[in-house]
Amino acid sequence: MKRLIIDGDPGVGKDAVIEHDGEEQVLFGISRNGDWHGPKRVQLWCTMGTEDEREDFEKRNFVPQWLDVERVDAADVTVVDPASART
């Protein structure tokens, strides 16, 4: 599981599937920053991981401050599924 900061908005929502580092990753949670204050472009702060890590995310079996953080531009994000209807 990682924290991904996306500069800009590639049009993704919660449970979206993206391709990152050659793997499909699920965006479990998204915080949108910069609409009112902050950077000129919106930033999406996402918690992402593989489908196998979903249970750990839902049970909060991780420490958010200890996750590795990566930053990408919205143009570099390959969206596989913008917002899946997963339960």
PDB file of C-alpha atoms in Angstrom:
ATOM      1  CA  MET A   1       0.000   0.000   0.000  1.00  0.00           C
ATOM      2  CA  LYS A   2       1.268   3.497  -0.850  1.00  0.00           C
ATOM      3  CA  ARG A   3       0.217   7.111  -0.775  1.00  0.00           C
ATOM      4  CA  LEU A   4       0.038   8.621  -4.269  1.00  0.00           C
ATOM      5  CA  ILE A   5      -0.163  12.384  -4.785  1.00  0.00           C
ATOM      6  CA  ILE A   6      -1.552  13.274  -8.217  1.00  0.00           C
ATOM      7  CA  ASP A   7      -0.945  16.853  -9.413  1.00  0.00           C
ATOM      8  CA  GLY A   8      -4.095  17.695 -11.374  1.00  0.00           C
ATOM      9  CA  ASP A   9      -7.284  15.689 -11.801  1.00  0.00           C
ATOM     10  CA  PRO A  10      -7.194  12.712 -14.198  1.00  0.00           C
ATOM     11  CA  GLY A  11     -10.927  12.083 -13.625  1.00  0.00           C
ATOM     12  CA  VAL A  12     -10.731   9.266 -11.094  1.00  0.00           C
ATOM     13  CA  GLY A  13     -12.879   8.503  -8.093  1.00  0.00           C
ATOM     14  CA  LYS A  14     -12.872   6.147  -5.136  1.00  0.00           C
ATOM     15  CA  ASP A  15     -12.192   2.531  -6.168  1.00  0.00           C
ATOM     16  CA  ALA A  16     -10.780   3.612  -9.514  1.00  0.00           C
ATOM     17  CA  VAL A  17      -8.206   1.310 -11.088  1.00  0.00           C
ATOM     18  CA  ILE A  18      -5.033   2.856 -12.497  1.00  0.00           C
ATOM     19  CA  GLU A  19      -1.831   1.482 -13.931  1.00  0.00           C
ATOM     20  CA  HIS A  20       1.221   2.491 -11.896  1.00  0.00           C
ATOM     21  CA  ASP A  21       4.732   1.052 -12.267  1.00  0.00           C
ATOM     22  CA  GLY A  22       3.415  -1.604 -14.653  1.00  0.00           C
ATOM     23  CA  GLU A  23       0.792  -2.907 -12.207  1.00  0.00           C
ATOM     24  CA  GLU A  24      -2.907  -2.283 -11.804  1.00  0.00           C
ATOM     25  CA  GLN A  25      -3.539  -0.463  -8.529  1.00  0.00           C
ATOM     26  CA  VAL A  26      -6.812   0.395  -6.793  1.00  0.00           C
ATOM     27  CA  LEU A  27      -7.394   3.852  -5.296  1.00  0.00           C
ATOM     28  CA  PHE A  28      -8.984   2.936  -1.967  1.00  0.00           C
ATOM     29  CA  GLY A  29      -9.390   6.499  -0.715  1.00  0.00           C
ATOM     30  CA  ILE A  30      -8.982   9.960  -2.228  1.00  0.00           C
ATOM     31  CA  SER A  31      -8.668  13.368  -0.580  1.00  0.00           C
ATOM     32  CA  ARG A  32      -9.064  16.332  -2.923  1.00  0.00           C
ATOM     33  CA  ASN A  33      -6.935  19.354  -1.989  1.00  0.00           C
ATOM     34  CA  GLY A  34      -6.514  22.785  -3.522  1.00  0.00           C
ATOM     35  CA  ASP A  35     -10.004  23.735  -4.669  1.00  0.00           C
ATOM     36  CA  TRP A  36     -10.090  26.802  -2.402  1.00  0.00           C
ATOM     37  CA  HIS A  37      -6.634  27.270  -0.919  1.00  0.00           C
ATOM     38  CA  GLY A  38      -3.230  25.886  -1.701  1.00  0.00           C
ATOM     39  CA  PRO A  39      -1.616  25.064  -5.042  1.00  0.00           C
ATOM     40  CA  LYS A  40      -2.927  26.492  -8.304  1.00  0.00           C
ATOM     41  CA  ARG A  41      -3.798  22.988  -9.529  1.00  0.00           C
ATOM     42  CA  VAL A  42      -5.867  20.557  -7.530  1.00  0.00           C
ATOM     43  CA  GLN A  43      -4.015  17.673  -5.875  1.00  0.00           C
ATOM     44  CA  LEU A  44      -5.479  14.253  -5.216  1.00  0.00           C
ATOM     45  CA  TRP A  45      -3.949  12.496  -2.210  1.00  0.00           C
ATOM     46  CA  CYS A  46      -4.737   8.819  -2.752  1.00  0.00           C
ATOM     47  CA  THR A  47      -4.210   5.650  -0.766  1.00  0.00           C
ATOM     48  CA  MET A  48      -3.537   2.977  -3.357  1.00  0.00           C
ATOM     49  CA  GLY A  49      -2.721  -0.697  -3.357  1.00  0.00           C
ATOM     50  CA  THR A  50      -3.511  -4.016  -4.943  1.00  0.00           C
ATOM     51  CA  GLU A  51      -6.867  -5.708  -4.552  1.00  0.00           C
ATOM     52  CA  ASP A  52      -5.187  -8.082  -2.070  1.00  0.00           C
ATOM     53  CA  GLU A  53      -4.580  -5.125   0.273  1.00  0.00           C
ATOM     54  CA  ARG A  54      -8.232  -4.007   0.353  1.00  0.00           C
ATOM     55  CA  GLU A  55      -8.995  -5.843   3.593  1.00  0.00           C
ATOM     56  CA  ASP A  56      -6.013  -4.198   5.335  1.00  0.00           C
ATOM     57  CA  PHE A  57      -7.268  -0.789   4.163  1.00  0.00           C
ATOM     58  CA  GLU A  58     -10.846  -1.417   5.290  1.00  0.00           C
ATOM     59  CA  LYS A  59      -9.701  -2.671   8.705  1.00  0.00           C
ATOM     60  CA  ARG A  60      -7.170   0.193   8.975  1.00  0.00           C
ATOM     61  CA  ASN A  61      -4.392  -2.348   9.413  1.00  0.00           C
ATOM     62  CA  PHE A  62      -1.683   0.189   8.480  1.00  0.00           C
ATOM     63  CA  VAL A  63      -0.152   3.435   9.729  1.00  0.00           C
ATOM     64  CA  PRO A  64      -0.848   6.245   7.202  1.00  0.00           C
ATOM     65  CA  GLN A  65       2.240   8.229   8.234  1.00  0.00           C
ATOM     66  CA  TRP A  66       4.509   5.259   7.445  1.00  0.00           C
ATOM     67  CA  LEU A  67       3.296   4.672   3.879  1.00  0.00           C
ATOM     68  CA  ASP A  68       5.713   5.355   1.034  1.00  0.00           C
ATOM     69  CA  VAL A  69       4.737   8.476  -0.892  1.00  0.00           C
ATOM     70  CA  GLU A  70       5.017   8.996  -4.635  1.00  0.00           C
ATOM     71  CA  ARG A  71       4.066  12.045  -6.660  1.00  0.00           C
ATOM     72  CA  VAL A  72       2.933  12.009 -10.309  1.00  0.00           C
ATOM     73  CA  ASP A  73       1.382  14.406 -12.792  1.00  0.00           C
ATOM     74  CA  ALA A  74      -2.212  13.737 -13.864  1.00  0.00           C
ATOM     75  CA  ALA A  75      -1.072  13.396 -17.496  1.00  0.00           C
ATOM     76  CA  ASP A  76       1.153  10.461 -16.483  1.00  0.00           C
ATOM     77  CA  VAL A  77      -1.682   8.469 -14.876  1.00  0.00           C
ATOM     78  CA  THR A  78      -3.120   5.658 -16.992  1.00  0.00           C
ATOM     79  CA  VAL A  79      -6.753   5.166 -15.949  1.00  0.00           C
ATOM     80  CA  VAL A  80      -7.999   1.597 -16.447  1.00  0.00           C
ATOM     81  CA  ASP A  81     -11.388   2.058 -14.746  1.00  0.00           C
ATOM     82  CA  PRO A  82     -12.331   5.593 -13.545  1.00  0.00           C
ATOM     83  CA  ALA A  83     -14.736   4.525 -10.784  1.00  0.00           C
ATOM     84  CA  SER A  84     -15.659   0.891 -10.349  1.00  0.00           C
ATOM     85  CA  ALA A  85     -18.798  -0.216  -8.589  1.00  0.00           C
ATOM     86  CA  ARG A  86     -17.102  -2.568  -6.145  1.00  0.00           C
ATOM     87  CA  THR A  87     -18.714  -3.565  -2.904  1.00  0.00           C
TER      88      THR A  87
END
